Short mmCIF file of C-alpha atoms in Angstrom, two decimals:
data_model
loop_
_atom_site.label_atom_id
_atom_site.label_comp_id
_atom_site.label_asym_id
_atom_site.label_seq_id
_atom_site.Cartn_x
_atom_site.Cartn_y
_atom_site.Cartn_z
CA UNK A 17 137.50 -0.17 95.48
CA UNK A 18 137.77 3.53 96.42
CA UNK A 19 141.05 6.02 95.46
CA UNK A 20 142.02 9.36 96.61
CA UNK A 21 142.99 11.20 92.97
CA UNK A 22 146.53 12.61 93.79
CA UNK A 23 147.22 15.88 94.56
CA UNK A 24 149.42 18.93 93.40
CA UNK A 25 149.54 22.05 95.24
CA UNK A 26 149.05 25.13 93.17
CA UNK A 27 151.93 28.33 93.44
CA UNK A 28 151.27 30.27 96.26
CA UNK A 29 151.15 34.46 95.33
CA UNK A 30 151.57 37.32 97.46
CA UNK A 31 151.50 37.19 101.26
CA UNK A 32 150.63 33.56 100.96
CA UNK A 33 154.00 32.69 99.30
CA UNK A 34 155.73 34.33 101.45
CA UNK A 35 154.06 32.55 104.00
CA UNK A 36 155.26 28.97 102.35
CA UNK A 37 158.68 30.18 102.25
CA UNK A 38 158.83 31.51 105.92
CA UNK A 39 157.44 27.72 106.64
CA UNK A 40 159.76 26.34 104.27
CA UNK A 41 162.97 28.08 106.03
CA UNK A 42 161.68 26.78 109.20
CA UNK A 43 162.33 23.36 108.08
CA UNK A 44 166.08 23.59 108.02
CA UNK A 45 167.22 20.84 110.18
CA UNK A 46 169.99 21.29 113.42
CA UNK A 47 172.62 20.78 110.63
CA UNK A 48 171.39 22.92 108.21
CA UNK A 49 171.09 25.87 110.91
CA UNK A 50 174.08 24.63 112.13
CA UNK A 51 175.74 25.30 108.34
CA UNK A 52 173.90 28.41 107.86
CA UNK A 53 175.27 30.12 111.06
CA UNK A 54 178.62 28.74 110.54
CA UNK A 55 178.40 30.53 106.68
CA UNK A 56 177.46 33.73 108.51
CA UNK A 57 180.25 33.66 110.82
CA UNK A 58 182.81 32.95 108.22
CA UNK A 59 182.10 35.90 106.26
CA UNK A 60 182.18 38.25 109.05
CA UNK A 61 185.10 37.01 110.21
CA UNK A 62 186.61 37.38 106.73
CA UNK A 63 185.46 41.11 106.48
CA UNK A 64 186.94 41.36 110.24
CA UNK A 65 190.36 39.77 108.89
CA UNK A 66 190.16 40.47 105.60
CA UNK A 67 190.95 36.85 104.88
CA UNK A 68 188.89 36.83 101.22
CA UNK A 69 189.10 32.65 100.99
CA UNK A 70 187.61 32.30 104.24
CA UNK A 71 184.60 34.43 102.66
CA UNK A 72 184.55 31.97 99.75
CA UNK A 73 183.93 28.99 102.42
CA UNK A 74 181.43 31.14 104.13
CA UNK A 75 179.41 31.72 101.19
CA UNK A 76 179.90 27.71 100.45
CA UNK A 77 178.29 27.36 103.61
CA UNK A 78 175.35 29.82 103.35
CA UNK A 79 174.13 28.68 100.51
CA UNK A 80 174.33 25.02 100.60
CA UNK A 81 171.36 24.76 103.12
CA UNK A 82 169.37 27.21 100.95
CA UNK A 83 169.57 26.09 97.99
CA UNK A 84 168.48 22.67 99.66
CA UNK A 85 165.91 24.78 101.34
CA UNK A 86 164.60 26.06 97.33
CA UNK A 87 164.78 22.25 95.84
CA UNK A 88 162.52 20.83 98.52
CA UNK A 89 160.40 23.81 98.32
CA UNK A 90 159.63 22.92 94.80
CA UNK A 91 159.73 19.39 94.61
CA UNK A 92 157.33 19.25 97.25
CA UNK A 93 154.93 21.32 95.29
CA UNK A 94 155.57 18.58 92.43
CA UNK A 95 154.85 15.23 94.30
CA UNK A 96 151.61 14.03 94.25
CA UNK A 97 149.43 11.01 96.51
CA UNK A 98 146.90 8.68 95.96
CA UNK A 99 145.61 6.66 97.91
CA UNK A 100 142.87 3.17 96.84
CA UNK A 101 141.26 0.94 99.47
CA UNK A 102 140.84 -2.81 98.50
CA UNK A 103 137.87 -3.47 99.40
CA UNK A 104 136.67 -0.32 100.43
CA UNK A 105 134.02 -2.04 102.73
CA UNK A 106 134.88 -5.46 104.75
CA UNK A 107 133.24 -7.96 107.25
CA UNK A 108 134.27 -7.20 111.11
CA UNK A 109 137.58 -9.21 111.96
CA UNK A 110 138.55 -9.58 108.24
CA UNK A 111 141.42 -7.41 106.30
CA UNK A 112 141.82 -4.63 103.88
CA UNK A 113 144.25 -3.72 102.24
CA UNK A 114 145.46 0.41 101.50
CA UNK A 115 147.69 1.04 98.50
CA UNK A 116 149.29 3.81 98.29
CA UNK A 117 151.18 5.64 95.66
CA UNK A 118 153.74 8.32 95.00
CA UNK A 119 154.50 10.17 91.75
CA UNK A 120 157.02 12.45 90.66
CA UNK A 121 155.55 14.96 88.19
CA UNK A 122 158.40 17.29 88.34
CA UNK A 123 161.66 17.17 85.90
CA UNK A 124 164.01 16.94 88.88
CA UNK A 125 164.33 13.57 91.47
CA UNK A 126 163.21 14.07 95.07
CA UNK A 127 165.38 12.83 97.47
CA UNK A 128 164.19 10.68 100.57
CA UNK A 129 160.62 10.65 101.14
CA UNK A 130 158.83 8.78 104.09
CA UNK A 131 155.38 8.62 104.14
CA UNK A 132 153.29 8.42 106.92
CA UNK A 133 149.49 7.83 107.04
CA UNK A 134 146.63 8.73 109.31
CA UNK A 135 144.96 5.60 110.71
CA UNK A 136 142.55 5.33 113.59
CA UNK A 137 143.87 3.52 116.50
CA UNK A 138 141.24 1.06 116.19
CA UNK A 139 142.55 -0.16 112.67
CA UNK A 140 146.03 -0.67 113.94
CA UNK A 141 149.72 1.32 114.80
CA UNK A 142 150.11 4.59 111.93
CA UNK A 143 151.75 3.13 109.10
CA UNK A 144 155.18 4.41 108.21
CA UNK A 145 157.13 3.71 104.87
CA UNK A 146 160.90 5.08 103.36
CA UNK A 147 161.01 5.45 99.92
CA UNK A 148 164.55 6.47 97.88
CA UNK A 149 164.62 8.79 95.60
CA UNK A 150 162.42 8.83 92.91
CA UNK A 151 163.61 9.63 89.42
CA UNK A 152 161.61 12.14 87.15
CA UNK A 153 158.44 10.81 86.36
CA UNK A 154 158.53 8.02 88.46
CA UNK A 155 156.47 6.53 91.12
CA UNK A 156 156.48 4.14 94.36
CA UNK A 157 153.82 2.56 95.74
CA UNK A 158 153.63 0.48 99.39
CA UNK A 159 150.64 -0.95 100.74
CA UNK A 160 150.06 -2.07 104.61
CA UNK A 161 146.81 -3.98 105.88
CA UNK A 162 143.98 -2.84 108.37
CA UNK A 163 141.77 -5.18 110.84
CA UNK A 164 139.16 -3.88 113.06
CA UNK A 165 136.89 -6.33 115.23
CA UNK A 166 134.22 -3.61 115.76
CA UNK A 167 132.21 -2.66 112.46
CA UNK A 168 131.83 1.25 111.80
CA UNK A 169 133.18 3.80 109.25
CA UNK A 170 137.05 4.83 110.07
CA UNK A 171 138.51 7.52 108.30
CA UNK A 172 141.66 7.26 106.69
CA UNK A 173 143.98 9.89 106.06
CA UNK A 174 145.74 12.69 105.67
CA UNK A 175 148.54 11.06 103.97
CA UNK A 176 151.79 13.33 104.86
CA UNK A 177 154.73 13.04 103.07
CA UNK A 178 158.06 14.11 104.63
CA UNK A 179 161.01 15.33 101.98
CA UNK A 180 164.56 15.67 102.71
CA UNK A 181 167.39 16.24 100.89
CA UNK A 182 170.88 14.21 100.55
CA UNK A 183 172.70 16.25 102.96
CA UNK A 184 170.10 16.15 105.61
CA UNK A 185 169.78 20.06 105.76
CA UNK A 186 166.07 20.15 105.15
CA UNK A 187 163.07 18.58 106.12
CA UNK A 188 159.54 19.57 104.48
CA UNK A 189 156.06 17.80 105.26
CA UNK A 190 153.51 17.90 102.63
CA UNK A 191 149.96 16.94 103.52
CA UNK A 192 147.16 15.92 101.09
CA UNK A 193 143.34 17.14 102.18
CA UNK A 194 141.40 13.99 100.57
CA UNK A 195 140.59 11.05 102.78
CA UNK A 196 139.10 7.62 102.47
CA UNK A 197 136.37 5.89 104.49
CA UNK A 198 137.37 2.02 105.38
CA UNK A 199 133.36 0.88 106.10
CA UNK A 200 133.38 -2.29 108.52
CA UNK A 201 130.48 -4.43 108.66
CA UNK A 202 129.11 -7.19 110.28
CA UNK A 203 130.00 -10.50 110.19
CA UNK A 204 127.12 -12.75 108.05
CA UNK A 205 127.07 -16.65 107.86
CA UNK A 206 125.59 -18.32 105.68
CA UNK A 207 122.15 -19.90 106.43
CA UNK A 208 120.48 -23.36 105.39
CA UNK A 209 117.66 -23.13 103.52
CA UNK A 210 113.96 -23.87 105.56
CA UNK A 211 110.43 -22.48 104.73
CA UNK A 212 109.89 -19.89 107.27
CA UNK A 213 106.93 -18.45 105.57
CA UNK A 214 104.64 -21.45 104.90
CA UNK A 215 102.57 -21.99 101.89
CA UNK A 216 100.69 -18.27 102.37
CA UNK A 217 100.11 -17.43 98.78
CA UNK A 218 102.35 -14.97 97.58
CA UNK A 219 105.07 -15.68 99.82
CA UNK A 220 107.45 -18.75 99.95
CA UNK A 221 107.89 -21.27 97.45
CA UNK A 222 104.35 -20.78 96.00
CA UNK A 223 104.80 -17.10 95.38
CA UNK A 224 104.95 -16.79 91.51
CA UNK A 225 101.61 -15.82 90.29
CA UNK A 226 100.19 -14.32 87.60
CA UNK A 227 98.80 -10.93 87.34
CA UNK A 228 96.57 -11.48 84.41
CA UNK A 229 95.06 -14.74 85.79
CA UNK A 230 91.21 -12.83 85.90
CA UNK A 231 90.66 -12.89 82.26
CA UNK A 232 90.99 -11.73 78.58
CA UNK A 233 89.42 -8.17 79.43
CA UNK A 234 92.05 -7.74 82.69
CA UNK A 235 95.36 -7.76 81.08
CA UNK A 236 97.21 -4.46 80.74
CA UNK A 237 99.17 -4.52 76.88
CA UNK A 238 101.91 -2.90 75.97
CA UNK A 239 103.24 -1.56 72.53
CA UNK A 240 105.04 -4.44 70.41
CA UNK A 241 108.97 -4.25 70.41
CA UNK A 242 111.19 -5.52 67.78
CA UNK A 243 111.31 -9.30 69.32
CA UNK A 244 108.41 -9.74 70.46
CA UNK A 245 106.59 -13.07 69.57
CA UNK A 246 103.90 -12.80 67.60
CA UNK A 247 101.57 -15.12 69.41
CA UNK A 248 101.21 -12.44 72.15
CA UNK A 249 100.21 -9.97 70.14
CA UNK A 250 96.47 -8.74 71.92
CA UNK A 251 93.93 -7.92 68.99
CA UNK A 252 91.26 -6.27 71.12
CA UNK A 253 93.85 -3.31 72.27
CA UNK A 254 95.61 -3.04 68.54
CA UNK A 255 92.19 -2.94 67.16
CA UNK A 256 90.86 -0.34 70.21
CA UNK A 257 94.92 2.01 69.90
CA UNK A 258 95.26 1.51 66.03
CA UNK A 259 98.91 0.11 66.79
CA UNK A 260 100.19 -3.38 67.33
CA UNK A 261 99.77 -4.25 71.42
CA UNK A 262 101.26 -7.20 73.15
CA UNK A 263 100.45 -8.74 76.27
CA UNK A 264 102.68 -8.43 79.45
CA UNK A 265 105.06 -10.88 80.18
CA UNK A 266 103.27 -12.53 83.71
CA UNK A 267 104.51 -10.99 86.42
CA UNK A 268 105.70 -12.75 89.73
CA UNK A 269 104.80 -11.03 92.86
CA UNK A 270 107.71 -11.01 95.09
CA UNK A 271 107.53 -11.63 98.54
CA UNK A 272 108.02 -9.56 101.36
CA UNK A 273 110.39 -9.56 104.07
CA UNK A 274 110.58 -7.04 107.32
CA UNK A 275 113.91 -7.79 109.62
CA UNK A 276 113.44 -6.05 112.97
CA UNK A 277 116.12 -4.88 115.14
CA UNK A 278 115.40 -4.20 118.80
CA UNK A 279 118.27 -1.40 118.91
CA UNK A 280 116.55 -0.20 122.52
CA UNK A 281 119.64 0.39 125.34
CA UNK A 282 117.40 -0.86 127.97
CA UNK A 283 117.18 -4.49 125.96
CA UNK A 284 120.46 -5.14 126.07
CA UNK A 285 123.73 -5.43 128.18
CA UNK A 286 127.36 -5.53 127.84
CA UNK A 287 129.12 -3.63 125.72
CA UNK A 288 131.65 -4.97 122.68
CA UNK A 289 132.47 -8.02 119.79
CA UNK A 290 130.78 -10.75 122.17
CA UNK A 291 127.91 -8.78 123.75
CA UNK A 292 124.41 -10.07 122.80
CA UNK A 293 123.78 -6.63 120.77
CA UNK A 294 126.86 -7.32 118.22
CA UNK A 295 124.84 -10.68 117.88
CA UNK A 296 121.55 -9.31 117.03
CA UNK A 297 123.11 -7.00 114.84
CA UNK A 298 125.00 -9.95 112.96
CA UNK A 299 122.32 -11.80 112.90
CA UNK A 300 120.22 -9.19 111.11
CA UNK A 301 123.07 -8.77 108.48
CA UNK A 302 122.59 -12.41 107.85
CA UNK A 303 119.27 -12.81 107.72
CA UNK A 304 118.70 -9.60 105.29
CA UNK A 305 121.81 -11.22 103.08
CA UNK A 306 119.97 -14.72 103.18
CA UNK A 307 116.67 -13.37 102.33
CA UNK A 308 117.43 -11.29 99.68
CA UNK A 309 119.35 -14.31 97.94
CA UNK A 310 116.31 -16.50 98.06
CA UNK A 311 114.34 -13.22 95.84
CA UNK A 312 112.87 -11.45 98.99
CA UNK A 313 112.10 -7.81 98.81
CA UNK A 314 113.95 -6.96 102.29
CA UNK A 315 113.31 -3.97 104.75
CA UNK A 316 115.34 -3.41 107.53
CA UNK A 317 113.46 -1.75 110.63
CA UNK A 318 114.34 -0.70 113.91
CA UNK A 319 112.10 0.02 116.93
CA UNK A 320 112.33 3.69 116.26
CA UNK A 321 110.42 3.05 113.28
CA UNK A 322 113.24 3.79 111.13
CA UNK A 323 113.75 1.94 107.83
CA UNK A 324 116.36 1.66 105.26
CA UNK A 325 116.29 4.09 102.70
CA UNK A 326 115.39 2.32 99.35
CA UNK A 327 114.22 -0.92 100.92
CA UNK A 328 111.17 0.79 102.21
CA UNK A 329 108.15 -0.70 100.69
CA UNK A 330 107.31 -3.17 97.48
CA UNK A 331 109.00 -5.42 95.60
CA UNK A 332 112.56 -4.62 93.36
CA UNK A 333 114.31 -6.77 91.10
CA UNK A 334 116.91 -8.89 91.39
CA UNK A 335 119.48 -6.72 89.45
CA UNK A 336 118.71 -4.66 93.14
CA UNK A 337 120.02 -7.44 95.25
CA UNK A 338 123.86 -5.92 95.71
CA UNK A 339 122.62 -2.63 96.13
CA UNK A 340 120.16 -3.51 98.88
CA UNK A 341 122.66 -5.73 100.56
CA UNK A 342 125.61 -2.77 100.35
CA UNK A 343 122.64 -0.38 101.93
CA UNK A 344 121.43 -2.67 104.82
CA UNK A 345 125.15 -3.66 105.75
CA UNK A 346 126.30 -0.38 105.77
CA UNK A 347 123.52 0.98 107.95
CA UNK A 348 124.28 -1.98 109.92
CA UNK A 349 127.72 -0.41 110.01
CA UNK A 350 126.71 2.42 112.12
CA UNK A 351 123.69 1.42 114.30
CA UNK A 352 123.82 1.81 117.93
CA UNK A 353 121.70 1.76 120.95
CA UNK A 354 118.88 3.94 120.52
CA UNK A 355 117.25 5.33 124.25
CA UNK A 356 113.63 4.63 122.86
CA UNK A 357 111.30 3.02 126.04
CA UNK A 358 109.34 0.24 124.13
CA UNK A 359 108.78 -1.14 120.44
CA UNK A 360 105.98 1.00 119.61
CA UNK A 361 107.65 3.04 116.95
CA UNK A 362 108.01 -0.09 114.50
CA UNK A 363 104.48 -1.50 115.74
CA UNK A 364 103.05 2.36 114.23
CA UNK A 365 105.23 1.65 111.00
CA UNK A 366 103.81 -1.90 110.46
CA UNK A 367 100.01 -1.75 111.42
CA UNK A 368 99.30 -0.68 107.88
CA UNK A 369 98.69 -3.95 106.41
CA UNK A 370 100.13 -7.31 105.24
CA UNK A 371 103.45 -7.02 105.32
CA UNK A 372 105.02 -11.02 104.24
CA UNK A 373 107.53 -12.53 106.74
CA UNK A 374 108.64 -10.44 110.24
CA UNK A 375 111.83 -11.77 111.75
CA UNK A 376 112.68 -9.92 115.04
CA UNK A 377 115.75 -10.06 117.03
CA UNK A 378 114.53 -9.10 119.97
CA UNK A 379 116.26 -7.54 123.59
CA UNK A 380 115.11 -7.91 126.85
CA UNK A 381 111.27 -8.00 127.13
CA UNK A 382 109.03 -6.43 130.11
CA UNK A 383 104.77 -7.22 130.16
CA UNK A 384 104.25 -4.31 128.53
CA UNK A 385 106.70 -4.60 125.88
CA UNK A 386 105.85 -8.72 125.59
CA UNK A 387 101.98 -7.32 124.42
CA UNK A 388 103.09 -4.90 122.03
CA UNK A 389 105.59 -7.88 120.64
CA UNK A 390 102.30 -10.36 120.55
CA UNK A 391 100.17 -7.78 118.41
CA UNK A 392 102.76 -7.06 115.92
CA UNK A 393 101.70 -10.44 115.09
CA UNK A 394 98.57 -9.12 113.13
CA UNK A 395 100.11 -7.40 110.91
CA UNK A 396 102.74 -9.92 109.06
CA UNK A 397 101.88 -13.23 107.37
CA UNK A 398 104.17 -14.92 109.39
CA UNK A 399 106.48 -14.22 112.50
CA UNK A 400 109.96 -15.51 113.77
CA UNK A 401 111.32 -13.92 116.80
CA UNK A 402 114.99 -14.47 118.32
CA UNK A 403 114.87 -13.32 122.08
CA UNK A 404 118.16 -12.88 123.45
CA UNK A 405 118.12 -14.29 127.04
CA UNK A 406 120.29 -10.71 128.61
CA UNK A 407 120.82 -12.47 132.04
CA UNK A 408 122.63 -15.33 130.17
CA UNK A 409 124.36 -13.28 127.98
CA UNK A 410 125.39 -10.49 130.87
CA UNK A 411 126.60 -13.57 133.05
CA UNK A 412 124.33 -12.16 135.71
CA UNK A 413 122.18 -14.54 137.82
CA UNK A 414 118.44 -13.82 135.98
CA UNK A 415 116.52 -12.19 139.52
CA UNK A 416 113.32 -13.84 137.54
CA UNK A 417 113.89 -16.67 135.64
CA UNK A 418 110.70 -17.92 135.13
CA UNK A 419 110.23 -14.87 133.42
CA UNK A 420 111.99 -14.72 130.14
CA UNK A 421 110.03 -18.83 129.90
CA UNK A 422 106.80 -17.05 130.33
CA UNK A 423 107.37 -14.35 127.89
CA UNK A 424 108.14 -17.00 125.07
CA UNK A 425 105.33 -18.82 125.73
CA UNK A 426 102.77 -15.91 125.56
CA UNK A 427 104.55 -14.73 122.02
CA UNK A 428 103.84 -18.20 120.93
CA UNK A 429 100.52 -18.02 121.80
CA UNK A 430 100.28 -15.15 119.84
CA UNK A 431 101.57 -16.52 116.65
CA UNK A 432 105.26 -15.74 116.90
CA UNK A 433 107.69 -18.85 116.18
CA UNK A 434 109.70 -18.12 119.15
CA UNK A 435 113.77 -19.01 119.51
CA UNK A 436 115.48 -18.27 122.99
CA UNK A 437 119.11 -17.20 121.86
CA UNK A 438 122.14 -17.54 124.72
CA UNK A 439 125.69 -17.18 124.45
CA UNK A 440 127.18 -19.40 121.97
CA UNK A 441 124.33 -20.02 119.96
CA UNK A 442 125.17 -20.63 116.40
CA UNK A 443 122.75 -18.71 113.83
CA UNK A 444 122.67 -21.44 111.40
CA UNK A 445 120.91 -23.97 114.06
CA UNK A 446 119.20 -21.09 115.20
CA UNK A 447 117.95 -20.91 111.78
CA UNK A 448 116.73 -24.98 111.66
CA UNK A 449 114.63 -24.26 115.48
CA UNK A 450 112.87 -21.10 113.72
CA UNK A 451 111.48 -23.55 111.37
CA UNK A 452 110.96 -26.56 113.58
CA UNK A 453 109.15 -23.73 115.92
CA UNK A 454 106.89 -23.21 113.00
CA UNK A 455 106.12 -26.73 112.22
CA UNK A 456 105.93 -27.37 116.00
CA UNK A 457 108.13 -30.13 115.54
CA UNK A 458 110.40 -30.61 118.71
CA UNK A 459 113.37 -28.30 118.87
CA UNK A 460 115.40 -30.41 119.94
CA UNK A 461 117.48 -28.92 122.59
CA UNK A 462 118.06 -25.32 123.49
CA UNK A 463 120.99 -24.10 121.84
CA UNK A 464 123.54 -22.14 123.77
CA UNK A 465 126.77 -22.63 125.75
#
């Protein structure tokens, strides 16, 4: 959850308060002015007449409005707003809810108060709310929901808050500076589990291993700690430091995971919830939240050769899992089309070595950009690459469709374990035809509408 700390305005000195009570005459409503000029006439035309009650009823009319005009003034000086998000970030098409909260620090009630709050159009119609009077010390609070279909990070705020008084003579808007940020994210589903990265050691199901399997002399002690058991205590190195030394606990090596997201504007058309971008981009939510769940050390990387910050490079632990998740989906959040040619940014970021299991959601695909795809290959221990058919998903007629075939079946002679995605694929069986793909069992059918 996230909360705006209410507000209270400090006094105003000098020009500056004279300022705030210029603005606060100017909210005297049609009645109010209407009273006030009324007042003025009364006692002229008592002076004129010499009538001295009809000066009395002027003066009853003058000052009513002001003295409204001085209580609003003040109160709203003495009402603070708050303002907490639950959750503060939220899947695409799902609800949060904004509470919102009104106290009354002064000694004196407030009159009506109606609250309005800013809210991007996307999130829904501006909320509005009436709230009585609130006695000394009290407070209200009102909540109202928010939906957005397209993920991103909406603003929320200033919260106003109009005051008027019983008579209706005055109206007065306070506004309060601090803001929220509603984050929207992708939709994830959850995956079935499959071995997608084989039996490579290090990687899969047989990736716990030892670090001190070479021998007596390899292992790297540590100083004993109150707890430790005494049948790992390492004589050699308490002998060699003078101090009691333990062995290490073993230490797994945890495998590696690179998700890549073709972001390129050229690789993909159609615009929106449905478009085969919004896909890839779920998909790459899912498969980062699936991976790390099954102890992964995830990166996130786009063609630009942009990664996550803090998932770049070796393993973490899995106390890191939530942050790593909230990091990738709220990147996620925000990425758009990116007007980079070709995929050689992220082939420059990954021909340094090794780097576990690539899974690429790929765009549209020319020659050129098929070879780069095929030697990216070389540089993972195993591949998986979803290739979004564009024509299909576009609903245009494909000008070469013996072309996207072809372009699968040269990434599979590559290495890749290759999955044509059209519209209405389901990730989940997309998931099962990665892994027959790997096996080179049949797949079964293309999936798609």
């Amino acid at each position: 959850m996230s909360g705006a700390p209410g507000e209270t305005a400090a006094p105003a000195e000098g020009g500056e308060r004279r300022a705030t009570l210029r603005g606060a005459l100017a909210g005297l409503t049609t009645r109010g002015r209407s009273f006030l000029a009324a007042g003025f006439a009364a006692a002229a035309c008592s002076y004129v007449l010499g009538q001295d009650d009809l000066l009395r009823v002027g003066l009853l009319l003058s000052v009513l409005p002001l003295v409204c005009v001085a209580v609003l003034y003040r109160t709203r000086h003495q009402v603070a707003g708050s303002r907490r998000l639950a959750p503060a970030r939220v899947p695409a098409g799902s609800e949060a809810r904004v509470h919102l909260r009104v106290d009354n620090v002064s000694r004196l009630p407030t009159g009506l108060l109606m609250l309005q709050d800013g809210v991007p159009y996307v999130l829904g119609p501006r909320p509005r709310f009436v709230l009585d009077r609130v006695e000394p010390g009290g407070r209200r609070e009102v909540s109202y929901r928010v939906r957005s279909d397209l993920r991103g990070r909406y603003p929320l705020g200033p919260l106003q808050l109009r005051l008027t008084d019983p008579f209706g003579m005055c109206e007065l808007t306070r506004a309060f500076s601090t803001r929220d940020t509603l984050t929207v994210v992708p939709r994830t589903e959850p995956l079935p589990p499959v071995r997608l990265s084989g039996d490579t050691p290090g990687y899969g199901e047989g990736r716990h291993r030892s670090l001190a399997l070479a021998g007596e002399d390899d292992v790297i002690p540590r100083g004993y700690r109150h707890g430790d058991d005494l049948r790992r205590v390492h004589w050699r190195s308490t002998a060699r430091y003078g101090e009691l030394m333990v062995r290490r606990e073993e230490q797994p090596q945890q495998p590696r995971c690179t998700v890549l997201l073709d972001t390129r504007r050229v690789a993909h058309r159609g615009a929106g919830p449905d478009s085969g971008f919004e896909w890839a981009v779920s998909a790459a939510a899912s498969i980062s939240a699936h991976m790390l769940e099954r102890g992964f050390s995830v990166r996130l990387l786009t063609d630009t050769g942009d990664t996550v910050p803090g998932t770049d490079g070796g393993a973490g632990t899995p106390g890191d899992f939530a942050d790593t998740a909230g990091l990738i989906l709220d990147t996620l959040a925000v990425v758009d089309h990116s007007d980079e040619p070709g995929l050689s940014g992220a082939y420059d970021h990954l021909r340094g070595g090794q780097e576990g299991l690539l899974v690429a959601l790929l765009g549209a695909l020319d020659e050129e950009q098929t070879a780069v795809v095929a030697r990216l290959r070389h540089r993972t221990g195993r591949a998986v690459a979803f290739v979004l058919d564009t024509g299909a998903w576009a609903r245009e007629p494909d000008a070469d469709p013996d072309g996207f075939a072809g372009r699968l079946r040269l990434l599979r002679e590559a290495g890749w374990s290759t999955v044509p995605v059209r519209p209405g694929a389901a990730l989940p069986d997309l998931w099962r035809m990665a892994e027959r793909a790997r096996t080179g069992a049949p797949a079964g059918g293309q999936a798609g509408a």
